[in-house]
PDB file of C-alpha atoms in Angstrom:
ATOM      1  CA  MET Y 214       0.000   0.000   0.000  1.00 77.00           C
ATOM      2  CA  PRO Y 215       1.207   3.504  -0.720  1.00 88.00           C
ATOM      3  CA  THR Y 216       2.395   6.170   1.643  1.00 94.00           C
ATOM      4  CA  TRP Y 217       0.535   9.457   1.311  1.00 96.00           C
ATOM      5  CA  LEU Y 218       1.880  12.927   2.080  1.00 97.00           C
ATOM      6  CA  ILE Y 219      -0.351  15.831   3.008  1.00 98.00           C
ATOM      7  CA  ILE Y 220       1.459  18.985   1.975  1.00 98.00           C
ATOM      8  CA  ALA Y 221       0.793  22.670   2.540  1.00 97.00           C
ATOM      9  CA  GLU Y 222       1.972  25.155  -0.059  1.00 96.00           C
ATOM     10  CA  GLU Y 223       1.911  28.608   1.475  1.00 94.00           C
ATOM     11  CA  SER Y 224       2.216  31.707  -0.680  1.00 90.00           C
ATOM     12  CA  VAL Y 225       2.760  35.241   0.615  1.00 87.00           C
ATOM     13  CA  THR Y 226       3.052  38.412  -1.453  1.00 81.00           C
ATOM     14  CA  THR Y 227       4.256  41.643   0.099  1.00 75.00           C
ATOM     15  CA  ASP Y 228       4.458  45.107  -1.416  1.00 72.00           C
ATOM     16  CA  ALA Y 229       4.475  44.220  -5.124  1.00 71.00           C
ATOM     17  CA  ALA Y 230       7.327  41.753  -4.642  1.00 73.00           C
ATOM     18  CA  SER Y 231       7.197  38.346  -6.241  1.00 77.00           C
ATOM     19  CA  PRO Y 232       5.391  35.793  -4.096  1.00 79.00           C
ATOM     20  CA  GLN Y 233       7.343  33.810  -1.548  1.00 86.00           C
ATOM     21  CA  ARG Y 234       6.411  30.160  -1.564  1.00 89.00           C
ATOM     22  CA  ARG Y 235       6.968  27.629   1.188  1.00 92.00           C
ATOM     23  CA  ILE Y 236       6.080  23.937   1.016  1.00 95.00           C
ATOM     24  CA  GLU Y 237       5.892  21.709   4.055  1.00 95.00           C
ATOM     25  CA  ILE Y 238       4.761  18.160   4.751  1.00 97.00           C
ATOM     26  CA  ILE Y 239       2.130  18.550   7.461  1.00 96.00           C
ATOM     27  CA  ARG Y 240       1.226  14.884   7.826  1.00 95.00           C
ATOM     28  CA  THR Y 241       2.295  11.488   6.526  1.00 96.00           C
ATOM     29  CA  VAL Y 242      -0.471   8.922   6.107  1.00 96.00           C
ATOM     30  CA  ILE Y 243       0.911   5.407   6.488  1.00 92.00           C
ATOM     31  CA  GLY Y 244      -0.389   2.051   7.586  1.00 85.00           C
ATOM     32  CA  GLY Y 245      -1.855   0.691   4.379  1.00 86.00           C
ATOM     33  CA  LYS Y 246      -4.513   3.376   3.966  1.00 92.00           C
ATOM     34  CA  SER Y 247      -6.404   3.605   0.705  1.00 92.00           C
ATOM     35  CA  ARG Y 248      -6.636   6.838  -1.267  1.00 93.00           C
ATOM     36  CA  GLU Y 249     -10.160   7.376   0.071  1.00 94.00           C
ATOM     37  CA  GLU Y 250      -8.930   6.994   3.663  1.00 95.00           C
ATOM     38  CA  ALA Y 251      -6.044   9.363   2.928  1.00 95.00           C
ATOM     39  CA  LEU Y 252      -8.514  11.904   1.495  1.00 95.00           C
ATOM     40  CA  ALA Y 253     -10.431  11.762   4.795  1.00 96.00           C
ATOM     41  CA  GLU Y 254      -7.141  12.565   6.566  1.00 96.00           C
ATOM     42  CA  LEU Y 255      -6.576  15.422   4.113  1.00 97.00           C
ATOM     43  CA  TYR Y 256      -9.955  16.896   5.074  1.00 96.00           C
ATOM     44  CA  LYS Y 257      -9.092  16.757   8.791  1.00 96.00           C
ATOM     45  CA  ALA Y 258      -5.677  18.313   8.174  1.00 96.00           C
ATOM     46  CA  ALA Y 259      -7.138  21.136   6.083  1.00 95.00           C
ATOM     47  CA  LYS Y 260      -9.710  21.985   8.765  1.00 95.00           C
ATOM     48  CA  SER Y 261      -7.096  22.148  11.529  1.00 95.00           C
ATOM     49  CA  HIS Y 262      -4.019  23.563   9.758  1.00 94.00           C
ATOM     50  CA  VAL Y 263      -3.146  27.185  10.553  1.00 92.00           C
ATOM     51  CA  PRO Y 264      -0.556  28.559   8.128  1.00 91.00           C
ATOM     52  CA  ASP Y 265       2.078  30.802   9.716  1.00 88.00           C
ATOM     53  CA  SER Y 266       1.092  33.718   7.480  1.00 86.00           C
ATOM     54  CA  LEU Y 267      -2.558  33.510   8.606  1.00 88.00           C
ATOM     55  CA  LYS Y 268      -2.036  33.135  12.373  1.00 90.00           C
ATOM     56  CA  GLY Y 269      -4.185  35.638  14.236  1.00 87.00           C
ATOM     57  CA  THR Y 270      -6.432  36.071  11.187  1.00 87.00           C
ATOM     58  CA  SER Y 271      -9.922  34.703  10.641  1.00 91.00           C
ATOM     59  CA  ARG Y 272      -9.733  31.981   8.016  1.00 92.00           C
ATOM     60  CA  VAL Y 273     -12.013  30.077   5.710  1.00 93.00           C
ATOM     61  CA  VAL Y 274     -11.290  26.613   4.275  1.00 95.00           C
ATOM     62  CA  GLY Y 275     -12.664  25.565   0.911  1.00 95.00           C
ATOM     63  CA  ARG Y 276     -12.425  22.432  -1.216  1.00 96.00           C
ATOM     64  CA  ASP Y 277     -11.196  22.876  -4.782  1.00 96.00           C
ATOM     65  CA  GLY Y 278     -12.551  20.901  -7.738  1.00 93.00           C
ATOM     66  CA  ASP Y 279      -9.565  18.532  -7.683  1.00 93.00           C
ATOM     67  CA  GLY Y 280     -10.177  17.546  -4.029  1.00 93.00           C
ATOM     68  CA  SER Y 281      -7.455  19.776  -2.579  1.00 96.00           C
ATOM     69  CA  PHE Y 282      -8.187  22.560  -0.099  1.00 97.00           C
ATOM     70  CA  TRP Y 283      -7.477  26.281   0.172  1.00 95.00           C
ATOM     71  CA  VAL Y 284      -7.031  28.159   3.433  1.00 94.00           C
ATOM     72  CA  LEU Y 285      -7.735  31.850   2.815  1.00 93.00           C
ATOM     73  CA  PRO Y 286      -8.346  35.003   4.845  1.00 91.00           C
ATOM     74  CA  LYS Y 287     -12.036  35.008   5.793  1.00 90.00           C
ATOM     75  CA  ASN Y 288     -12.639  38.533   4.525  1.00 83.00           C
ATOM     76  CA  GLY Y 289     -11.110  37.624   1.160  1.00 75.00           C
ATOM     77  CA  LYS Y 290      -8.446  40.266   1.552  1.00 75.00           C
ATOM     78  CA  GLY Y 291      -4.813  39.773   2.283  1.00 76.00           C
ATOM     79  CA  HIS Y 292      -1.598  38.688   0.743  1.00 82.00           C
ATOM     80  CA  ALA Y 293      -1.461  35.088   1.934  1.00 87.00           C
ATOM     81  CA  SER Y 294      -2.993  31.775   0.942  1.00 90.00           C
ATOM     82  CA  CYS Y 295      -2.315  28.118   1.597  1.00 94.00           C
ATOM     83  CA  HIS Y 296      -3.056  25.205  -0.732  1.00 96.00           C
ATOM     84  CA  ILE Y 297      -3.318  21.821   1.010  1.00 97.00           C
ATOM     85  CA  ARG Y 298      -3.189  18.677  -1.065  1.00 97.00           C
ATOM     86  CA  LEU Y 299      -2.559  14.954  -1.019  1.00 97.00           C
ATOM     87  CA  ILE Y 300       0.293  13.376  -2.949  1.00 96.00           C
ATOM     88  CA  GLU Y 301       1.488   9.801  -3.181  1.00 95.00           C
ATOM     89  CA  GLN Y 302       5.079   9.217  -2.148  1.00 93.00           C
ATOM     90  CA  VAL Y 303       6.982   7.284  -4.824  1.00 90.00           C
TER      91      VAL Y 303
END
């Protein structure tokens, strides 16, 4: 069975500079879990993950059409976002 990685890709733009991007593994899903079980873990991780750039800010979490999640400022304004997705380790 595969090993799944839940990753967070955080992007921050400040003062017309090019975006700074940071990628981190926030959870490893092991133990013979299927893709469907790993997607359930992805959902839990997305709901609980607080990106550094959004600490102290109200956030909203939304599911994208490909099954990944976005963590965004709740008011829709700001220079930070975080994309959380599931990848299979090869």
